[in-house]
Coordinates of C-alpha atoms in Angstrom, one line a residue:
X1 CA -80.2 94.2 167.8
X2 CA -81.4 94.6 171.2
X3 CA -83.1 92.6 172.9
X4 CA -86.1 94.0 175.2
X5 CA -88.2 91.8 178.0
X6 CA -91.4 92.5 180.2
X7 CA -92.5 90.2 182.6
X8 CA -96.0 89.4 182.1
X9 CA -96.9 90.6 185.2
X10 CA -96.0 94.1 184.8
X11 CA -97.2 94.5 181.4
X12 CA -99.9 94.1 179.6
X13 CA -99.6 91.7 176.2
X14 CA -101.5 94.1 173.8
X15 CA -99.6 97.0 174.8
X16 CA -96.5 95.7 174.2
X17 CA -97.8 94.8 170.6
X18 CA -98.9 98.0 170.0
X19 CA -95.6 99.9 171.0
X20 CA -94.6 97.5 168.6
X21 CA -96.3 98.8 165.4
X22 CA -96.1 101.9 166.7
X23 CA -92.5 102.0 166.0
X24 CA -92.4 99.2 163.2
X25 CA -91.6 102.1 160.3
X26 CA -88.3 102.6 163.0
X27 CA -87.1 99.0 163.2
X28 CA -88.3 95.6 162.9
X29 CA -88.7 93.6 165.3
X30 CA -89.3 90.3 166.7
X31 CA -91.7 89.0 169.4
X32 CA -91.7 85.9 171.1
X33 CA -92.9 84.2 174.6
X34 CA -90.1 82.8 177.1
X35 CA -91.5 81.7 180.4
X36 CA -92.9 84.7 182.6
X37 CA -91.6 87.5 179.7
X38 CA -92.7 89.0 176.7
X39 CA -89.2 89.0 174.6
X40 CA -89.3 92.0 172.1
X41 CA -85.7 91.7 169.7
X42 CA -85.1 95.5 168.2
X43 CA -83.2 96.1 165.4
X44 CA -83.5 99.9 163.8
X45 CA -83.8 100.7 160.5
X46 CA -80.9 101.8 158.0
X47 CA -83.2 104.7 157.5
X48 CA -83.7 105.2 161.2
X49 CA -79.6 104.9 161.9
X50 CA -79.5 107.3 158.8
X51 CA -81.6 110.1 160.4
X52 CA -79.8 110.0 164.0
X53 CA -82.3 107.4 165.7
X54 CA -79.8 105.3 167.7
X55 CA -81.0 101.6 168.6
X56 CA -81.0 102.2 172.1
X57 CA -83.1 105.6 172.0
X58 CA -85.8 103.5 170.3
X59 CA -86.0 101.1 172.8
X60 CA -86.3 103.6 175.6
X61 CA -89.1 105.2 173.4
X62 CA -90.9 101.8 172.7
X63 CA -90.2 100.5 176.3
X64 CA -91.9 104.0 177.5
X65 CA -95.2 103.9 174.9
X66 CA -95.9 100.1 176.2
X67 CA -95.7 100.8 179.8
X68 CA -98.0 103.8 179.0
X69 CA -100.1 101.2 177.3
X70 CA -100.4 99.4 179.8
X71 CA -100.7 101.8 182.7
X72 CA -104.1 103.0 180.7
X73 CA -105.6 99.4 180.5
X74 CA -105.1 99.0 184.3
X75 CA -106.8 102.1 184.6
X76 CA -109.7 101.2 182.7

């Protein structure tokens, strides 16, 4: 399990929840609120970890689609 957190400032809620089921057929995962942060807790599949896709690679990968995400919203 790893354990991934944006401040709030930086990133925008929905995106983080869609980079998360995005990539919820990879691993499951855990959201929660703590203070200023949006806490995201990654743990990969058996089936993931089966086919080569390493827990840390999909936590660069959902880290990447949220700030993406959230890039496009500022935007508008």
């Amino acid at each position: 399990m790893i354990e991934l957190r944006f401040h709030q400032e930086l990133y925008d809620g929905f995106a983080i929840d869609e980079a998360v089921k995005t990539y919820a057929s990879y691993a499951s995962t855990e959201l929660e609120r703590d203070g200023g942060n949006y806490v995201v807790k990654v743990t990969a599949t058996p089936e993931s970890l089966a086919s080569g896709i390493d827990e840390r690679t999909l936590c660069f990968e959902l880290s990447n689609y949220a700030l993406g995400l959230t890039i496009e919203r500022a935007r508008g």
